[in-house]
Amino acid sequence: MTSTGIVRKLDRVGRVVIPHEILGYLGIKVHDFIDISIDNSNVVLHKFEPGCVFCGSHRVTSGHKGKFICRDCRIQIHSIAQNVY
Ligand SMILES: [Zn+2]
């Protein structure tokens, strides 16, 4: 782990502002989702990138009702649906 030397104070509801420099370094943009996890006694933030619900691919192309699907799985499902009817 690399310390940035940046210290921030949590506000009264537990929020903290992540410096722009760190966001830019990690490729995180405003309105991206952040995954929060715990590693021993450390809080770890990761950019959340939704994966396909079927294969786990992060090359997601569409979403429906909060679930995401990649192009390959969408094509396979479409093919299966055509054979059913
Ligand atoms: Zn998939």
JSON list of C-alpha atoms and ligand atoms in Angstrom, two decimals:
[
{"chain": "A", "resi": 1, "resn": "MET", "atom": "CA", "xyz": [0.00, 0.00, 0.00]},
{"chain": "A", "resi": 2, "resn": "THR", "atom": "CA", "xyz": [1.24, 3.49, -0.87]},
{"chain": "A", "resi": 3, "resn": "SER", "atom": "CA", "xyz": [0.48, 6.43, 1.39]},
{"chain": "A", "resi": 4, "resn": "THR", "atom": "CA", "xyz": [-0.41, 9.65, -0.41]},
{"chain": "A", "resi": 5, "resn": "GLY", "atom": "CA", "xyz": [0.25, 11.79, 2.63]},
{"chain": "A", "resi": 6, "resn": "ILE", "atom": "CA", "xyz": [-3.21, 13.29, 2.23]},
{"chain": "A", "resi": 7, "resn": "VAL", "atom": "CA", "xyz": [-5.31, 13.37, 5.39]},
{"chain": "A", "resi": 8, "resn": "ARG", "atom": "CA", "xyz": [-8.99, 14.26, 5.33]},
{"chain": "A", "resi": 9, "resn": "LYS", "atom": "CA", "xyz": [-11.54, 14.55, 8.12]},
{"chain": "A", "resi": 10, "resn": "LEU", "atom": "CA", "xyz": [-14.85, 12.70, 7.90]},
{"chain": "A", "resi": 11, "resn": "ASP", "atom": "CA", "xyz": [-17.86, 14.98, 8.05]},
{"chain": "A", "resi": 12, "resn": "ARG", "atom": "CA", "xyz": [-20.63, 14.48, 10.59]},
{"chain": "A", "resi": 13, "resn": "VAL", "atom": "CA", "xyz": [-22.38, 11.80, 8.49]},
{"chain": "A", "resi": 14, "resn": "GLY", "atom": "CA", "xyz": [-19.20, 9.87, 7.63]},
{"chain": "A", "resi": 15, "resn": "ARG", "atom": "CA", "xyz": [-18.44, 11.30, 4.20]},
{"chain": "A", "resi": 16, "resn": "VAL", "atom": "CA", "xyz": [-14.97, 12.12, 2.92]},
{"chain": "A", "resi": 17, "resn": "VAL", "atom": "CA", "xyz": [-13.93, 13.93, -0.25]},
{"chain": "A", "resi": 18, "resn": "ILE", "atom": "CA", "xyz": [-11.43, 12.02, -2.38]},
{"chain": "A", "resi": 19, "resn": "PRO", "atom": "CA", "xyz": [-8.92, 14.46, -3.93]},
{"chain": "A", "resi": 20, "resn": "HIS", "atom": "CA", "xyz": [-9.19, 15.02, -7.69]},
{"chain": "A", "resi": 21, "resn": "GLU", "atom": "CA", "xyz": [-5.59, 13.93, -8.15]},
{"chain": "A", "resi": 22, "resn": "ILE", "atom": "CA", "xyz": [-6.36, 10.49, -6.75]},
{"chain": "A", "resi": 23, "resn": "LEU", "atom": "CA", "xyz": [-9.57, 10.14, -8.75]},
{"chain": "A", "resi": 24, "resn": "GLY", "atom": "CA", "xyz": [-7.72, 11.06, -11.93]},
{"chain": "A", "resi": 25, "resn": "TYR", "atom": "CA", "xyz": [-4.87, 8.69, -11.15]},
{"chain": "A", "resi": 26, "resn": "LEU", "atom": "CA", "xyz": [-7.35, 5.81, -10.70]},
{"chain": "A", "resi": 27, "resn": "GLY", "atom": "CA", "xyz": [-9.52, 6.74, -13.68]},
{"chain": "A", "resi": 28, "resn": "ILE", "atom": "CA", "xyz": [-12.54, 7.46, -11.51]},
{"chain": "A", "resi": 29, "resn": "LYS", "atom": "CA", "xyz": [-14.91, 10.15, -12.77]},
{"chain": "A", "resi": 30, "resn": "VAL", "atom": "CA", "xyz": [-17.75, 12.06, -11.13]},
{"chain": "A", "resi": 31, "resn": "HIS", "atom": "CA", "xyz": [-20.87, 9.84, -10.90]},
{"chain": "A", "resi": 32, "resn": "ASP", "atom": "CA", "xyz": [-18.88, 6.59, -11.20]},
{"chain": "A", "resi": 33, "resn": "PHE", "atom": "CA", "xyz": [-19.80, 3.95, -8.65]},
{"chain": "A", "resi": 34, "resn": "ILE", "atom": "CA", "xyz": [-17.29, 3.02, -5.96]},
{"chain": "A", "resi": 35, "resn": "ASP", "atom": "CA", "xyz": [-17.05, -0.42, -4.36]},
{"chain": "A", "resi": 36, "resn": "ILE", "atom": "CA", "xyz": [-16.11, -0.21, -0.68]},
{"chain": "A", "resi": 37, "resn": "SER", "atom": "CA", "xyz": [-14.38, -3.18, 0.92]},
{"chain": "A", "resi": 38, "resn": "ILE", "atom": "CA", "xyz": [-12.36, -3.92, 4.04]},
{"chain": "A", "resi": 39, "resn": "ASP", "atom": "CA", "xyz": [-8.86, -5.41, 4.01]},
{"chain": "A", "resi": 40, "resn": "ASN", "atom": "CA", "xyz": [-7.88, -6.19, 7.60]},
{"chain": "A", "resi": 41, "resn": "SER", "atom": "CA", "xyz": [-8.22, -2.76, 9.22]},
{"chain": "A", "resi": 42, "resn": "ASN", "atom": "CA", "xyz": [-8.09, -0.78, 5.96]},
{"chain": "A", "resi": 43, "resn": "VAL", "atom": "CA", "xyz": [-10.98, 0.63, 3.97]},
{"chain": "A", "resi": 44, "resn": "VAL", "atom": "CA", "xyz": [-10.36, -0.04, 0.28]},
{"chain": "A", "resi": 45, "resn": "LEU", "atom": "CA", "xyz": [-12.13, 1.83, -2.51]},
{"chain": "A", "resi": 46, "resn": "HIS", "atom": "CA", "xyz": [-12.37, 0.41, -6.02]},
{"chain": "A", "resi": 47, "resn": "LYS", "atom": "CA", "xyz": [-14.00, 1.77, -9.11]},
{"chain": "A", "resi": 48, "resn": "PHE", "atom": "CA", "xyz": [-17.11, -0.36, -9.52]},
{"chain": "A", "resi": 49, "resn": "GLU", "atom": "CA", "xyz": [-17.39, -1.78, -12.99]},
{"chain": "A", "resi": 50, "resn": "PRO", "atom": "CA", "xyz": [-20.52, -3.85, -13.47]},
{"chain": "A", "resi": 51, "resn": "GLY", "atom": "CA", "xyz": [-20.00, -7.33, -14.87]},
{"chain": "A", "resi": 52, "resn": "CYS", "atom": "CA", "xyz": [-22.25, -9.40, -17.08]},
{"chain": "A", "resi": 53, "resn": "VAL", "atom": "CA", "xyz": [-24.67, -11.39, -14.90]},
{"chain": "A", "resi": 54, "resn": "PHE", "atom": "CA", "xyz": [-24.05, -14.49, -17.02]},
{"chain": "A", "resi": 55, "resn": "CYS", "atom": "CA", "xyz": [-20.30, -14.61, -17.74]},
{"chain": "A", "resi": 56, "resn": "GLY", "atom": "CA", "xyz": [-18.81, -11.88, -15.53]},
{"chain": "A", "resi": 57, "resn": "SER", "atom": "CA", "xyz": [-17.29, -9.99, -18.45]},
{"chain": "A", "resi": 58, "resn": "HIS", "atom": "CA", "xyz": [-16.70, -6.30, -17.80]},
{"chain": "A", "resi": 59, "resn": "ARG", "atom": "CA", "xyz": [-17.43, -5.52, -21.45]},
{"chain": "A", "resi": 60, "resn": "VAL", "atom": "CA", "xyz": [-21.03, -4.75, -20.55]},
{"chain": "A", "resi": 61, "resn": "THR", "atom": "CA", "xyz": [-23.08, -3.19, -23.28]},
{"chain": "A", "resi": 62, "resn": "SER", "atom": "CA", "xyz": [-26.57, -2.98, -21.84]},
{"chain": "A", "resi": 63, "resn": "GLY", "atom": "CA", "xyz": [-28.48, -3.08, -18.60]},
{"chain": "A", "resi": 64, "resn": "HIS", "atom": "CA", "xyz": [-32.01, -3.89, -17.55]},
{"chain": "A", "resi": 65, "resn": "LYS", "atom": "CA", "xyz": [-33.57, -3.55, -14.08]},
{"chain": "A", "resi": 66, "resn": "GLY", "atom": "CA", "xyz": [-30.16, -3.10, -12.45]},
{"chain": "A", "resi": 67, "resn": "LYS", "atom": "CA", "xyz": [-28.59, -6.14, -14.13]},
{"chain": "A", "resi": 68, "resn": "PHE", "atom": "CA", "xyz": [-25.93, -5.93, -16.83]},
{"chain": "A", "resi": 69, "resn": "ILE", "atom": "CA", "xyz": [-25.20, -8.15, -19.81]},
{"chain": "A", "resi": 70, "resn": "CYS", "atom": "CA", "xyz": [-22.39, -8.29, -22.36]},
{"chain": "A", "resi": 71, "resn": "ARG", "atom": "CA", "xyz": [-22.87, -8.34, -26.12]},
{"chain": "A", "resi": 72, "resn": "ASP", "atom": "CA", "xyz": [-21.92, -12.02, -26.51]},
{"chain": "A", "resi": 73, "resn": "CYS", "atom": "CA", "xyz": [-24.45, -13.21, -23.91]},
{"chain": "A", "resi": 74, "resn": "ARG", "atom": "CA", "xyz": [-27.13, -10.92, -25.36]},
{"chain": "A", "resi": 75, "resn": "ILE", "atom": "CA", "xyz": [-26.59, -12.51, -28.79]},
{"chain": "A", "resi": 76, "resn": "GLN", "atom": "CA", "xyz": [-26.70, -16.04, -27.32]},
{"chain": "A", "resi": 77, "resn": "ILE", "atom": "CA", "xyz": [-29.92, -15.31, -25.41]},
{"chain": "A", "resi": 78, "resn": "HIS", "atom": "CA", "xyz": [-31.46, -13.77, -28.48]},
{"chain": "A", "resi": 79, "resn": "SER", "atom": "CA", "xyz": [-30.54, -16.90, -30.45]},
{"chain": "A", "resi": 80, "resn": "ILE", "atom": "CA", "xyz": [-32.05, -19.19, -27.79]},
{"chain": "A", "resi": 81, "resn": "ALA", "atom": "CA", "xyz": [-35.23, -17.10, -27.69]},
{"chain": "A", "resi": 82, "resn": "GLN", "atom": "CA", "xyz": [-35.62, -17.36, -31.46]},
{"chain": "A", "resi": 83, "resn": "ASN", "atom": "CA", "xyz": [-35.39, -21.18, -31.30]},
{"chain": "A", "resi": 84, "resn": "VAL", "atom": "CA", "xyz": [-38.00, -21.41, -28.53]},
{"chain": "A", "resi": 85, "resn": "TYR", "atom": "CA", "xyz": [-40.76, -19.69, -30.49]},
{"chain": "B", "resi": 1, "resn": "ZN", "atom": "ZN", "xyz": [-21.73, -12.18, -20.70]}
]
